[in-house]
Short mmCIF file of C-alpha atoms in Angstrom, two decimals:
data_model
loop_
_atom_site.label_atom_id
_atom_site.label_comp_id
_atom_site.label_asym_id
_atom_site.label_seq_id
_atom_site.Cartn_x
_atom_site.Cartn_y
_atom_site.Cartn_z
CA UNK A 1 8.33 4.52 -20.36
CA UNK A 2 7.46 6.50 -17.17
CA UNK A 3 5.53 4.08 -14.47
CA UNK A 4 3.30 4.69 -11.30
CA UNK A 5 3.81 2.48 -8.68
CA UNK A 6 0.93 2.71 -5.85
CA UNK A 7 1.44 0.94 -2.23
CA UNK A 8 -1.88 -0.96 -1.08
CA UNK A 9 -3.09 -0.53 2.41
CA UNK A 10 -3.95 3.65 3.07
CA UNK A 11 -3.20 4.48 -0.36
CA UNK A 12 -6.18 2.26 -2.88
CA UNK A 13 -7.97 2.07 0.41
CA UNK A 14 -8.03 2.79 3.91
CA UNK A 15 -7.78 -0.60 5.32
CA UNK A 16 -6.02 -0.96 8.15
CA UNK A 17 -8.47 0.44 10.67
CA UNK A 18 -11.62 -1.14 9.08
CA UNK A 19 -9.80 -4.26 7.55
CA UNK A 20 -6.41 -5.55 8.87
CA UNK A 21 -7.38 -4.71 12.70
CA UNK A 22 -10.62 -6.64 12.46
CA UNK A 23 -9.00 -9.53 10.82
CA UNK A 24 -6.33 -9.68 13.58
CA UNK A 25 -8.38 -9.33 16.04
CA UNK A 26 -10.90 -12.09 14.70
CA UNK A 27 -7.96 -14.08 14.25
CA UNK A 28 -6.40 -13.75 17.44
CA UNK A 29 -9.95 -14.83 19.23
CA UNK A 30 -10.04 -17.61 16.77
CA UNK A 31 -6.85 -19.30 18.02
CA UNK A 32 -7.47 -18.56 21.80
CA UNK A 33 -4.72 -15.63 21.55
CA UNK A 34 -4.97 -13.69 24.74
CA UNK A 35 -4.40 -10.54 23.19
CA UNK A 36 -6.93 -8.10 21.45
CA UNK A 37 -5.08 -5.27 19.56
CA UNK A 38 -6.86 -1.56 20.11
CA UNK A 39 -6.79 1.18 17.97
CA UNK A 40 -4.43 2.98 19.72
CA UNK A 41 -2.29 -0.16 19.70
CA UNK A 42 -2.79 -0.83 16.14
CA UNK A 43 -1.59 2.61 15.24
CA UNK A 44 2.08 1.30 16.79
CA UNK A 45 1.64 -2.01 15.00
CA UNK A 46 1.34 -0.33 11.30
CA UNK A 47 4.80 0.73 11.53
CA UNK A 48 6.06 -2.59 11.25
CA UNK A 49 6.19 -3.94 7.91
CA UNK A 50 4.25 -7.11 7.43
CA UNK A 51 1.50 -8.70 8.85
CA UNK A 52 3.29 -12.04 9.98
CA UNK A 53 6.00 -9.32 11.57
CA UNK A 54 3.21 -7.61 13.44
CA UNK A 55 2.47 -10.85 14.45
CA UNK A 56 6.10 -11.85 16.01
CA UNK A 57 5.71 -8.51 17.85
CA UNK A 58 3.45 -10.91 20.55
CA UNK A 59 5.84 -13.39 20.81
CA UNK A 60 7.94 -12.30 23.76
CA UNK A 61 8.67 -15.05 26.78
CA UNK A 62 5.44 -14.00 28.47
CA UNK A 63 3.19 -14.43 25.59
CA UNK A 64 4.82 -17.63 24.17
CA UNK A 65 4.34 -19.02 27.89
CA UNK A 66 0.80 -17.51 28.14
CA UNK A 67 -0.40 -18.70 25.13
CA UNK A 68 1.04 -22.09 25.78
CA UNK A 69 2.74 -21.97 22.37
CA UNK A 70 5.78 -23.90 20.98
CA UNK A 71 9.09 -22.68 22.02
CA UNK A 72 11.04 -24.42 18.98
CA UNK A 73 11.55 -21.49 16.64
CA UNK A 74 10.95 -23.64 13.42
CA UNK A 75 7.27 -24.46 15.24
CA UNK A 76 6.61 -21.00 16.21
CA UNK A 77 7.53 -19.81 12.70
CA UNK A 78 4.93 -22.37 11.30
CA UNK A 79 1.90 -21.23 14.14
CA UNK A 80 2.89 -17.53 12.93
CA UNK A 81 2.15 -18.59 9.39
CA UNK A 82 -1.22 -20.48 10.32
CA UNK A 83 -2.27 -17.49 12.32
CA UNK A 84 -1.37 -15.19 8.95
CA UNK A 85 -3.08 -17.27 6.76
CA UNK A 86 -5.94 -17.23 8.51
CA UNK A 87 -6.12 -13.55 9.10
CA UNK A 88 -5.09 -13.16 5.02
CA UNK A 89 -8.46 -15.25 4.64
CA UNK A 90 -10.93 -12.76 7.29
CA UNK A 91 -9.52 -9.70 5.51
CA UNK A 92 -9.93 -10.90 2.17
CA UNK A 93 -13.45 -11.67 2.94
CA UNK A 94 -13.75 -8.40 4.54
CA UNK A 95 -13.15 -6.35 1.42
CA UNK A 96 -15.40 -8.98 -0.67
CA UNK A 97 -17.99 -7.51 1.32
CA UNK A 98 -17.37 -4.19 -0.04
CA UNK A 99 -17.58 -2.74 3.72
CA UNK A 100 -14.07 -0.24 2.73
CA UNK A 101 -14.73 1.88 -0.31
CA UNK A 102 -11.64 2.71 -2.65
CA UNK A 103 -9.63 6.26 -1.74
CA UNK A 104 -10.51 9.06 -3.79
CA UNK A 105 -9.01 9.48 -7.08
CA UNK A 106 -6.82 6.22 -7.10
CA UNK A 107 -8.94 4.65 -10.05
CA UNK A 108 -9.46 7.75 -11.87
CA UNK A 109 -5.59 8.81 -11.97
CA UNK A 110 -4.75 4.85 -12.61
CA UNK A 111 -6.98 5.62 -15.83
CA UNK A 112 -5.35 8.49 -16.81
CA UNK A 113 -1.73 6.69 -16.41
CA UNK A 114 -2.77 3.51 -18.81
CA UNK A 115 -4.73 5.70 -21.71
CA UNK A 116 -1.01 7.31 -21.28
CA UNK A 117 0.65 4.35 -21.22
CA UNK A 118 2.35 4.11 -18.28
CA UNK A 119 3.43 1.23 -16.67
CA UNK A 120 1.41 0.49 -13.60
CA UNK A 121 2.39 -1.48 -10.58
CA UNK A 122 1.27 -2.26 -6.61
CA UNK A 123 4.35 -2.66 -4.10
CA UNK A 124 3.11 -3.75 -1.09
CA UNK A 125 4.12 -5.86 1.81
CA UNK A 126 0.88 -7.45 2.64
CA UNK A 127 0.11 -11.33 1.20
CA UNK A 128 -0.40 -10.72 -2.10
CA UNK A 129 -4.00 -12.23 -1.98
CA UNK A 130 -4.98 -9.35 0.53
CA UNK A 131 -3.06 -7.04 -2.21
CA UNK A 132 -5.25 -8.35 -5.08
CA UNK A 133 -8.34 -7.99 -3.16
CA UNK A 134 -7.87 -4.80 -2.63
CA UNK A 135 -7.14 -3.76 -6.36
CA UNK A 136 -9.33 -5.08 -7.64
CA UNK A 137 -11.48 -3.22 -5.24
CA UNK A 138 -10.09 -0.37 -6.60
CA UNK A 139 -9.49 -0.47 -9.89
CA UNK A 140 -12.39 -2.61 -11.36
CA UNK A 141 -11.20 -6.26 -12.54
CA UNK A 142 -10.33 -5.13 -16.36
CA UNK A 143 -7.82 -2.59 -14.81
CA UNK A 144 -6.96 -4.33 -12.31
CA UNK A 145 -5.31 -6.90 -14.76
CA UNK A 146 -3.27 -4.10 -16.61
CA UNK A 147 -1.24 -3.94 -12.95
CA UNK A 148 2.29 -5.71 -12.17
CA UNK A 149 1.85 -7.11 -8.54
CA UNK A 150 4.85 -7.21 -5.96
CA UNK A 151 3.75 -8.32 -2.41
CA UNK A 152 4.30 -10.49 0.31
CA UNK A 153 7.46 -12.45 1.00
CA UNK A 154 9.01 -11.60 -2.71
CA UNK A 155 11.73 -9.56 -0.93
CA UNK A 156 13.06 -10.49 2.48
CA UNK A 157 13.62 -6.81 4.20
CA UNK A 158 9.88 -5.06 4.18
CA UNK A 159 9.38 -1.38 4.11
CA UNK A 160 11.64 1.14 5.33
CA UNK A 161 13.79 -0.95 3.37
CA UNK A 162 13.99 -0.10 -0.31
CA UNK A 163 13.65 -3.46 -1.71
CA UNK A 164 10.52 -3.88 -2.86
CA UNK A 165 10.62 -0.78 -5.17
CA UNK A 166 14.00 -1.78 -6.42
CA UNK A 167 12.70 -5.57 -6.79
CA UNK A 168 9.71 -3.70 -8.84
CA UNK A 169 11.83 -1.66 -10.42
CA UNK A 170 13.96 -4.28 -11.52
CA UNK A 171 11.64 -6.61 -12.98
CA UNK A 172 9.81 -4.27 -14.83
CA UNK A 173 12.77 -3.18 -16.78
CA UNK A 174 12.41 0.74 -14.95
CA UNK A 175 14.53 4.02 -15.28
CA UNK A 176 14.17 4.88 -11.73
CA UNK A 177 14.42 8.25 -13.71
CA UNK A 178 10.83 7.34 -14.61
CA UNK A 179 9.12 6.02 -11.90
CA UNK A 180 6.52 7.63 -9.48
CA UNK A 181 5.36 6.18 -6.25
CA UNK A 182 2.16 6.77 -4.68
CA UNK A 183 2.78 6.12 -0.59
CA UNK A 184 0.75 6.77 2.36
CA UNK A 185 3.18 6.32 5.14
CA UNK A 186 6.82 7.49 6.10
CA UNK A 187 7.94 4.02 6.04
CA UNK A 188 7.05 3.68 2.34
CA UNK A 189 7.85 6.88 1.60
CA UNK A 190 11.69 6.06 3.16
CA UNK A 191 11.61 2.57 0.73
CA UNK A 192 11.00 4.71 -2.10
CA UNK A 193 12.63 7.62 -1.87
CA UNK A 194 16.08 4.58 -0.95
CA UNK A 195 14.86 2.84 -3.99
CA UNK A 196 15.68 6.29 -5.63
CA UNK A 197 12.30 7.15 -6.58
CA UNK A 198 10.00 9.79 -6.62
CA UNK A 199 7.50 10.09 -4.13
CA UNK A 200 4.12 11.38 -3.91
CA UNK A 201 1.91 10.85 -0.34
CA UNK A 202 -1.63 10.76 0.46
CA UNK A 203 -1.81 10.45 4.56
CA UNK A 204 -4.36 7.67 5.48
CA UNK A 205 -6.20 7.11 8.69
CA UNK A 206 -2.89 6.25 11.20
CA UNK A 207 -0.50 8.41 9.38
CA UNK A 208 -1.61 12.06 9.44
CA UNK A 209 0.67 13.24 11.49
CA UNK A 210 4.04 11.33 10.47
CA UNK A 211 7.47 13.18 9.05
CA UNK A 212 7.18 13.28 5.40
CA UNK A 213 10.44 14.79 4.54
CA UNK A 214 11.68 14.13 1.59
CA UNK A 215 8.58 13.45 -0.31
CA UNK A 216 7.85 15.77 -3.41
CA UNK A 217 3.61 16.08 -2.47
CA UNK A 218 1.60 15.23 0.35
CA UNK A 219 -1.92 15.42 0.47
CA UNK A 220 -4.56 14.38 1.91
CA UNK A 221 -6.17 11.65 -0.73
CA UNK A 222 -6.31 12.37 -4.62
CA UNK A 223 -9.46 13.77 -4.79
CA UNK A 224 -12.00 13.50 -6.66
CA UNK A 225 -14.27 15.92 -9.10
CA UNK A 226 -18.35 16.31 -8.59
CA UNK A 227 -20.76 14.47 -8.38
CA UNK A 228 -18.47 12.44 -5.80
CA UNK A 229 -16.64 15.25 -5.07
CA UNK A 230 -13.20 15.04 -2.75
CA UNK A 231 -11.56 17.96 -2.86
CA UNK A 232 -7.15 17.57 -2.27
CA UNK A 233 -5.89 19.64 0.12
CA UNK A 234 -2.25 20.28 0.15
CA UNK A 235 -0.23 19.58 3.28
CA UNK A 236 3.50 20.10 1.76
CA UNK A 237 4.35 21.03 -1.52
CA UNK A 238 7.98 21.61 -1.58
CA UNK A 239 8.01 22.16 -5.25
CA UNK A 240 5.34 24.50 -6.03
CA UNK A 241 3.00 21.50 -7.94
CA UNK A 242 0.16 23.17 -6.64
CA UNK A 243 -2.72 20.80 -7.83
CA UNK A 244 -5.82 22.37 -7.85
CA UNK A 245 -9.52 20.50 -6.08
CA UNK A 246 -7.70 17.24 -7.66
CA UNK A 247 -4.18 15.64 -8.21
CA UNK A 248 -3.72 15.09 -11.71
CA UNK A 249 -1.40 12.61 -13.81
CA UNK A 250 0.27 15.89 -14.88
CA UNK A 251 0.61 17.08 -10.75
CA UNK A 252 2.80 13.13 -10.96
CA UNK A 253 4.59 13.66 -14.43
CA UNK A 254 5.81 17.21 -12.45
CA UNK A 255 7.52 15.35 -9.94
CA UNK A 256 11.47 15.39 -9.94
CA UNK A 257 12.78 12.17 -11.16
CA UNK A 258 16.14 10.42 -9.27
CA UNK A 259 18.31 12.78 -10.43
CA UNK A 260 16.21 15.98 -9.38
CA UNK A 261 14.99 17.05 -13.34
CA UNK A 262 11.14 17.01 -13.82
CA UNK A 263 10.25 14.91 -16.55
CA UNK A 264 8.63 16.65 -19.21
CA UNK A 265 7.53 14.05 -21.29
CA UNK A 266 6.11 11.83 -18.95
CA UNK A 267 2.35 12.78 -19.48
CA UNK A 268 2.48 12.45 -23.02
CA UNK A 269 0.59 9.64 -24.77
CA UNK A 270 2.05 6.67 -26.42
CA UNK A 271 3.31 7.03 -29.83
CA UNK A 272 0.60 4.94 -31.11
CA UNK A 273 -2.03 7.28 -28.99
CA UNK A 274 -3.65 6.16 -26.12
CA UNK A 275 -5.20 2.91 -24.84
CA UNK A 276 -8.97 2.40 -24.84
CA UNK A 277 -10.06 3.16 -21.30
CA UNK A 278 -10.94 -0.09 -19.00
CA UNK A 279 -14.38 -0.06 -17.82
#
């Protein structure tokens, strides 16, 4: 059964500018931090995988000293995970409040994947409370609950690293053969395309203008038809897909699988035709 795995943050939302930096930030002042991330800062932070990692990126001798925190690496460990919980709790209210509206197209090929009958999944390594938030967001909460969810601390080794995917892969029961992954960044592009798996890339707000070698499509957001029209453009398409004003589920089921053959049949319906569509 062919899948579609989607990554969370920049690909069913563009969150980390107008969600994860806020809740930092609001954390940070919370817990007398004397640091304030800027954009231009944060834009070096998303590379690292992880929020809690973003947050050990503070915690040099000067900081720890600054901030009058424990030097006991058991106690720092624990503040870290106060200070993550905390932030997991401002963000998740932040997309509550509805203030970061879904990317185009994610919900609209997600429908097309389940009337299918594809498998659908969410690799991510943000909390997985910040994960659900945001796909449910997304995908509406009846869709929502047709998803898999792999997030968080499930896998030791975040993103470049492949393990998430294979860890998704894996439970699910997955012919990398038939898998397609939906990434915004060249970190989760690299943990795919390790995990063996096709990759697909809409570029979100802080990763425009990273190397996306290797990936099969890269555009800039799914796009959507009228009356809230988005229309795709194409910024590499090494394999002749050409989508038209949209990416379609038949643009994904195009895609090479592992071992470099398209899949033919992976658009097809079910044998027992397709699902009713969530609403």
């Amino acid at each position: 059964m062919p899948a579609l795995i989607f990554d969370c943050d920049g690909v069913l939302a563009d969150t980390e500018r107008d969600g994860h930096l806020p809740a930092f930030n609001e954390t940070f002042a919370e817990f007398g931090l004397p640091v304030r991330w800027s954009d231009e800062e944060y834009a070096r932070k998303v590379k690292v995988g992880g929020g809690k990692e973003r947050m050990r990126t503070l915690l040099t001798p000067e900081f720890v000293a600054a901030a009058s925190l424990p030097s006991d690496p058991a106690a720092l460990d624990e503040q870290v995970a106060r200070w993550h919980r905390r932030k997991t709790e401002i963000y998740t209210g932040i997309i509550r409040g509805g203030s970061v509206p879904p990317r185009p197209g994610v919900r609209r090929v997600a429908v097309a994947a389940y009337e299918s009958g594809w498998t659908l999944a969410v690799a991510s390594t943000s909390a997985e409370a910040s994960v659900r938030s945001v796909l449910e967001l997304a995908m509406g909460p009846e869709l929502a609950a047709r998803f898999s969810v792999f997030a968080g601390d499930v896998v030791q080794r975040k993103k470049p690293a492949p393990d998430i995917y294979a860890f998704a892969v894996r439970r699910l029961d997955l012919d990398p053969a038939d898998v397609v992954v939906i990434e915004d960044s060249r970190n989760g592009m690299l943990a795919a395309l390790g995990a063996g798996l096709a990759c697909a890339v809409t570029t979100s707000a802080y990763t425009g203008d990273e190397d996306f070698t290797g990936a099969s499509l890269v555009v800039d957001s799914l796009g959507d038809p009228p009356p809230e029209e988005t229309v795709t453009h194409v910024l590499s398409d090494p394999l002749g897909v050409r989508p038209g004003p949209c990416v379609v589920l038949a643009d994904l089921a195009a895609l090479p699988s592992a071992d470099g053959a398209p899949d033919s049949t992976a658009s097809g319906p079910p044998a027992d035709g397709p699902r009713s569509r969530p609403r």
